[in-house]
Tab-separated table of C-alpha atoms in Angstrom:
chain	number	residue	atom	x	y	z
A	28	UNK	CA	-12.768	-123.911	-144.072
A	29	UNK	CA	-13.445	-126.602	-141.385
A	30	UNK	CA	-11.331	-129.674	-141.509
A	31	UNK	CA	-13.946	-132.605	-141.166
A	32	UNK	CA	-11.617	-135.395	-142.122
A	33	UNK	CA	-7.889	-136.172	-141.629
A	34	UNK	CA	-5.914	-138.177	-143.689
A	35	UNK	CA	-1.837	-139.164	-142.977
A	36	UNK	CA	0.904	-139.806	-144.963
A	37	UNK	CA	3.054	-142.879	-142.984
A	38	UNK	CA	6.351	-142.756	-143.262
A	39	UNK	CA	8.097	-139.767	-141.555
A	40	UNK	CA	4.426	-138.985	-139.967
A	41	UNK	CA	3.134	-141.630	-137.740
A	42	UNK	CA	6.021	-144.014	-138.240
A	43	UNK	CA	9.154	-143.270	-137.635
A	44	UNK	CA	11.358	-145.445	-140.129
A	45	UNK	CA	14.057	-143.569	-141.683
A	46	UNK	CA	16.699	-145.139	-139.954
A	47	UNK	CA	15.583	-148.820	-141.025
A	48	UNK	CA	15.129	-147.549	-144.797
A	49	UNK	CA	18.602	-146.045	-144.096
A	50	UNK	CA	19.367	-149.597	-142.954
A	51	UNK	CA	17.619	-151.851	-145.670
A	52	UNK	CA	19.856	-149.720	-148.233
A	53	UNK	CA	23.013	-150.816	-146.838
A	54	UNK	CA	22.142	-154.228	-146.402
A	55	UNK	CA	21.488	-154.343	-149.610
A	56	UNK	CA	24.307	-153.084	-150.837
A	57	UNK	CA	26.683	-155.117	-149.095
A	58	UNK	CA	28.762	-156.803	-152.119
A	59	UNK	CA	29.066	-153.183	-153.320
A	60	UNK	CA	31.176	-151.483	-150.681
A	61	UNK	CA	31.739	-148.183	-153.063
A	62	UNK	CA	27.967	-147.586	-152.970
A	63	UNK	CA	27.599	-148.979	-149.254
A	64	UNK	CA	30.265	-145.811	-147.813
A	65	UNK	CA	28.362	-143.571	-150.319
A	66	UNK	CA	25.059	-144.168	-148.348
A	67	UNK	CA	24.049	-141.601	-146.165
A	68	UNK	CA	23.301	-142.142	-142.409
A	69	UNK	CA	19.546	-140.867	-140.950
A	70	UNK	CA	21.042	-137.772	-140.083
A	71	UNK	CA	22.666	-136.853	-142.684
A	72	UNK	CA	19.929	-137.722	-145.032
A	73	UNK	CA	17.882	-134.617	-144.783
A	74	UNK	CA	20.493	-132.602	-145.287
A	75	UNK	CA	22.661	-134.739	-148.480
A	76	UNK	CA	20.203	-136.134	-150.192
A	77	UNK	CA	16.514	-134.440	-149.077
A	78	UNK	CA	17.430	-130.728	-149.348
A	79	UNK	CA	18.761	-131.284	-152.380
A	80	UNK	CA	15.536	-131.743	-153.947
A	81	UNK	CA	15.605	-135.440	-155.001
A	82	UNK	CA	12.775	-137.343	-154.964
A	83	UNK	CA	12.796	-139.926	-152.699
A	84	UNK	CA	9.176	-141.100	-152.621
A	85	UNK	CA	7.774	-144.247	-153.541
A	86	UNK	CA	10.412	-146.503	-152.374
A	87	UNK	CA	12.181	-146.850	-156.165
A	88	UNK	CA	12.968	-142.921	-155.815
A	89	UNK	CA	14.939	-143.453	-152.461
A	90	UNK	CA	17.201	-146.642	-153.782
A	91	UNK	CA	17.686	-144.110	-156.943
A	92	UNK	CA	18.804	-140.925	-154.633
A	93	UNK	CA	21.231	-142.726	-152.636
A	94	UNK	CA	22.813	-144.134	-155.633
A	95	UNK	CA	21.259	-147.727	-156.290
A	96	UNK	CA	21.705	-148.564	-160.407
A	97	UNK	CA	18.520	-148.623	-162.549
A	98	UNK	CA	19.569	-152.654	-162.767
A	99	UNK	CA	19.448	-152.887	-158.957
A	100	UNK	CA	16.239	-151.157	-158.175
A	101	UNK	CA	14.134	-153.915	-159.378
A	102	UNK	CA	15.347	-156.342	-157.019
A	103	UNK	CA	15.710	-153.984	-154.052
A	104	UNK	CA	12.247	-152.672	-154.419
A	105	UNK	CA	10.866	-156.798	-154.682
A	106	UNK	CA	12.908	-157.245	-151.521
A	107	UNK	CA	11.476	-154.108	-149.451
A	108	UNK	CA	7.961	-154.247	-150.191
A	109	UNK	CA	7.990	-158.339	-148.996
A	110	UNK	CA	10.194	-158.297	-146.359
A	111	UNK	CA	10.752	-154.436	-144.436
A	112	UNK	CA	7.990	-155.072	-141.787
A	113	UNK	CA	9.077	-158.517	-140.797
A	114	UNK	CA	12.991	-157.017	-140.022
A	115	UNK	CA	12.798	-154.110	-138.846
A	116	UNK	CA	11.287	-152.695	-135.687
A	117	UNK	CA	9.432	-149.542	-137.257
A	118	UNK	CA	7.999	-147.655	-134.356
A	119	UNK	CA	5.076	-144.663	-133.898
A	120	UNK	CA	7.023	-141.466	-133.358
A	121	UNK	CA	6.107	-140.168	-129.970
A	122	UNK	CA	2.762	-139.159	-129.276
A	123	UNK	CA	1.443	-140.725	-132.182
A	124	UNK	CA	-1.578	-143.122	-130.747
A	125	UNK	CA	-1.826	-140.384	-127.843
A	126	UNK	CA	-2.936	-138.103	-130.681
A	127	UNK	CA	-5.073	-140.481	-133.287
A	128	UNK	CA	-7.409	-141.726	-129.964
A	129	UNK	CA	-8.451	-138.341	-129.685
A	130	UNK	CA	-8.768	-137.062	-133.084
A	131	UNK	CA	-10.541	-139.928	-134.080
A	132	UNK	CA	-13.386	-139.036	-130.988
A	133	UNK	CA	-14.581	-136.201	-133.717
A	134	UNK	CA	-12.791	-136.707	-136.839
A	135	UNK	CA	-12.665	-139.454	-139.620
A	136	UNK	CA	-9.294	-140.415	-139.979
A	137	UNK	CA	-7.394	-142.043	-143.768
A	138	UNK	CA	-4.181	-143.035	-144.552
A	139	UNK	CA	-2.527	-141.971	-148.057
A	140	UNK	CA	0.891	-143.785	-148.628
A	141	UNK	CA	3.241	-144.806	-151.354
A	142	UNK	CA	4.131	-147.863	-149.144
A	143	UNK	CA	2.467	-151.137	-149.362
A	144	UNK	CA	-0.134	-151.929	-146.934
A	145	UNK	CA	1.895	-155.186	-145.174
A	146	UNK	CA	4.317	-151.837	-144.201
A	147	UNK	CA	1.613	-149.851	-143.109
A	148	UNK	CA	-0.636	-151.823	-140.816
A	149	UNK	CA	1.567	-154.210	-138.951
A	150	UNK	CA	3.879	-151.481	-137.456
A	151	UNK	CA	1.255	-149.595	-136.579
A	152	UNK	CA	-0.311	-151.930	-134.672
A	153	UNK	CA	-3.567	-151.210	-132.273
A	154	UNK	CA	-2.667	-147.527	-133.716
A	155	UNK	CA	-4.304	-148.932	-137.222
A	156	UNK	CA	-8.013	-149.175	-135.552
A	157	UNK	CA	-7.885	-145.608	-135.562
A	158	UNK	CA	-8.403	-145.483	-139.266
A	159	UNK	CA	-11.636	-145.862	-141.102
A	160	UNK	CA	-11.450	-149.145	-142.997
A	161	UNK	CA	-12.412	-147.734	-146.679
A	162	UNK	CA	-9.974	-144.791	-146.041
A	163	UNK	CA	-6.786	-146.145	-146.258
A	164	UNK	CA	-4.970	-146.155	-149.541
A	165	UNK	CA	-1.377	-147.558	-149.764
A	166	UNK	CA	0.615	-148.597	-153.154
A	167	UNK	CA	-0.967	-151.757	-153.360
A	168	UNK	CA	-4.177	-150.270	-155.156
A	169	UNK	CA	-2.366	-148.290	-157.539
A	170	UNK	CA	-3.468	-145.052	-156.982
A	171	UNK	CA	-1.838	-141.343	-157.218
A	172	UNK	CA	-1.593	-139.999	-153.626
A	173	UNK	CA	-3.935	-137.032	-155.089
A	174	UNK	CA	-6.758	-139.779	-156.349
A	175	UNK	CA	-6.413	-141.332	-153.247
A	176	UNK	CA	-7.410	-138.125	-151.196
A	177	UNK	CA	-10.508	-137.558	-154.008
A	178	UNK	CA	-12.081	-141.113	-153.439
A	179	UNK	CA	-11.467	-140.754	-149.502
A	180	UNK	CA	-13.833	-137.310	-149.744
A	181	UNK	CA	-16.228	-139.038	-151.699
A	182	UNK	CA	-15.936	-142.068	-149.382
A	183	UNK	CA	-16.818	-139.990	-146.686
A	184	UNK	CA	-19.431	-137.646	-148.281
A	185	UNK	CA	-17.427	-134.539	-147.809
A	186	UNK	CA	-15.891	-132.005	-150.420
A	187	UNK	CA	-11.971	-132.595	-151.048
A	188	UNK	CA	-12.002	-128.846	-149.788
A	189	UNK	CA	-13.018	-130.115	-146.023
A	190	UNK	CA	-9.993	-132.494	-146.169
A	191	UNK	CA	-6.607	-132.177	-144.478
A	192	UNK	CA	-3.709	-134.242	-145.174
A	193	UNK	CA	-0.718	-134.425	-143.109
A	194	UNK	CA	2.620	-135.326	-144.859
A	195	UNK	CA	6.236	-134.500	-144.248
A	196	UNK	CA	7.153	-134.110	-148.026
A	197	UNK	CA	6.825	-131.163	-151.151
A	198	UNK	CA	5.480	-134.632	-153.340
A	199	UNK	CA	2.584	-134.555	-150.120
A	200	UNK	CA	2.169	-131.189	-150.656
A	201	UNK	CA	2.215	-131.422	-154.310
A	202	UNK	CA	-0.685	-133.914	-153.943
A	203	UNK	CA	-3.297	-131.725	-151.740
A	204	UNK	CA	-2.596	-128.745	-153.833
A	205	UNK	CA	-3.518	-130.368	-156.906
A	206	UNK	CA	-7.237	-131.745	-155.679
A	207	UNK	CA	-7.612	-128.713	-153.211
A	208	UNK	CA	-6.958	-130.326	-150.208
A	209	UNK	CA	-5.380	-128.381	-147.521
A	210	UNK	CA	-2.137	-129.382	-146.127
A	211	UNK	CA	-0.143	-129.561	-142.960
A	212	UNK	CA	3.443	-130.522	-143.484
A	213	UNK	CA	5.649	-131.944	-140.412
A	214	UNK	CA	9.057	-131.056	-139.390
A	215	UNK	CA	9.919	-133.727	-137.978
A	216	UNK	CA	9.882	-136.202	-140.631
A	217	UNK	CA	11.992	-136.567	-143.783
A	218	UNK	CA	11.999	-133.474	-145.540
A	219	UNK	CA	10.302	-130.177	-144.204
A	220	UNK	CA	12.704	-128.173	-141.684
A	221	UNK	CA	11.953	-125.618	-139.077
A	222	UNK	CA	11.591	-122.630	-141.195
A	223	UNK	CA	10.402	-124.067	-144.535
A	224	UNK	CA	8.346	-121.261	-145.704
A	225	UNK	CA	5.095	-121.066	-147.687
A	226	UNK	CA	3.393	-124.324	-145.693
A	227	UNK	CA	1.701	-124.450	-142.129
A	228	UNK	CA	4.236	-126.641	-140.367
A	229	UNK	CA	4.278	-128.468	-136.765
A	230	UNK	CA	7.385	-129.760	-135.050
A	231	UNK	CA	5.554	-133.158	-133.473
A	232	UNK	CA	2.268	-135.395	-133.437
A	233	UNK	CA	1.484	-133.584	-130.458
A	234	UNK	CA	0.931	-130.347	-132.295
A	235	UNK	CA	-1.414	-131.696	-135.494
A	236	UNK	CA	-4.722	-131.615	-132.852
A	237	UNK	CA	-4.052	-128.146	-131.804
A	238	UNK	CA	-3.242	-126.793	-135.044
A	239	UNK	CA	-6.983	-128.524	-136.543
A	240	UNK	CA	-8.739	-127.179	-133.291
A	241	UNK	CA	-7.623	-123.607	-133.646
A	242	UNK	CA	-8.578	-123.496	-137.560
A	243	UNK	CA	-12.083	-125.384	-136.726
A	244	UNK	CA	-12.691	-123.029	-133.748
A	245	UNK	CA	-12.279	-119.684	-136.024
C-alpha cells in the first residue's frame, strides 16, 4: 500500500513535552508532598509508570497514573488544558520542522491528538503551516483518535487504507488498527522502546521520511 497522507500524534512525536507534563504534575501537587515525592521524574516515567501498561492518554489518564485522586483530576485537567502552553516552553524534538517541510512537498499532512488545540498550535509554531487546515483534530472537537483518522481520509479523498499515522503509544496504535490505518510507532517518545516487537518503529523524526519513501518506492 502507498502512504498518500500522513497524520501525527503531538505529544511525544513532534513535541517534546514530557518533562513539562512531568512538571505541571508536581506543581500541582504542591500542598500534597506524599503524592509530590511519589511523582515520577521524565526518566523514570517510561519505565514506572509507561511499561507498566497504564494508560496515560488524554491528559485525565496521566494525573490518574501518577497518583492524582478522582476529586483532584477535575481541577488539574481545567488547569492544564487553559494554562500548559502559556508556562511551559514545549519544544519540536529535533529534526522535527527539518522533516514536515519536506514531507509536506508530496504528502498531505494531519494532526490527531488528545490535547487541546491552544496546546497544539502555539508550540508548534511556523511548524503548524505544515498541516492542512481541515486535517487537524485535537480534543476540542470531541472526537475518538480512530474517527478522527476516518474523517481526515474522507477529507482528503483517499481510503483510510492509504493513511499513515505516526504515534508513540499502544492507545495510537490501537486507533489505526481499528479503522485500518497503518501505523508507525516512535521510540523516542513516551512509550514504545527500542525493541518493542510487533510494530514498525523509528528511533527519531529524522527516520519517519525514509521509512514512508522506502514503503512508497516498493
Amino acid at each position: 500500500m502507498i502512504f498518500k497522507a500522513v497524520f501525527f500524534d503531538v505529544d511525544g512525536v513532534l513535541l517534546d513535552t514530557l518533562p513539562a507534563h512531568i512538571q505541571v504534575c508536581k506543581n500541582l501537587a504542591e500542598k500534597n508532598e506524599p503524592l509530590k515525592r511519589s511523582i515520577p521524574t521524565a526518566k523514570e516515567f517510561k519505565k514506572k509508570i509507561v511499561r507498566g501498561d497504564k494508560e496515560i492518554a488524554p491528559m485525565r489518564c496521566f494525573f490518574k497514573a501518577v497518583g492524582f485522586k478522582e476529586e483532584e483530576i477535575n481541577k488539574a485537567v481545567s488547569w492544564y488544558d487553559d494554562n500548559f502552553s502559556d508556562k511551559f516552553d514545549l519544544p519540536c524534538f529535533d529534526g522535527v520542522e527539518a522533516m514536515l517541510a519536506k514531507m509536506t512537498k508530496t504528502l498531505p499532512l494531519g494532526i490527531v491528538t488528545s490535547n487541546v488545540r491552544k496546546n497544539v498550535e502555539g508550540p508548534l509554531a511556523e511548524s503548524f503551516k505544515h498541516f492542512t487546515p481541515g486535517c487537524v483534530f485535537t480534543k476540542d472537537m470531541k472526537l475518538s483518535k480512530s474517527a478522527a483518522l476516518v474523517l481526515g481520509a474522507s477529507y482528503l479523498g483517499l481510503e483510510i487504507e492509504e493513511v499513515l499515522f505516526v504515534g508513540d503509544q499502544k492507545r495510537d496504535h490501537e486507533a489505526a488498527k481499528t479503522v485500518g490505518a497503518s501505523f508507525l510507532g516512535v521510540t523516542y517518545g513516551w512509550q514504545f522502546d527500542v525493541g518493542d516487537k510487533g510494530l514498525d518503529l523509528v528511533n527519531g523524526p529524522e527516520e519517519i521520511l525514509p521509512y514512508i519513501q522506502s514503503k512508497n518506492d516498493r
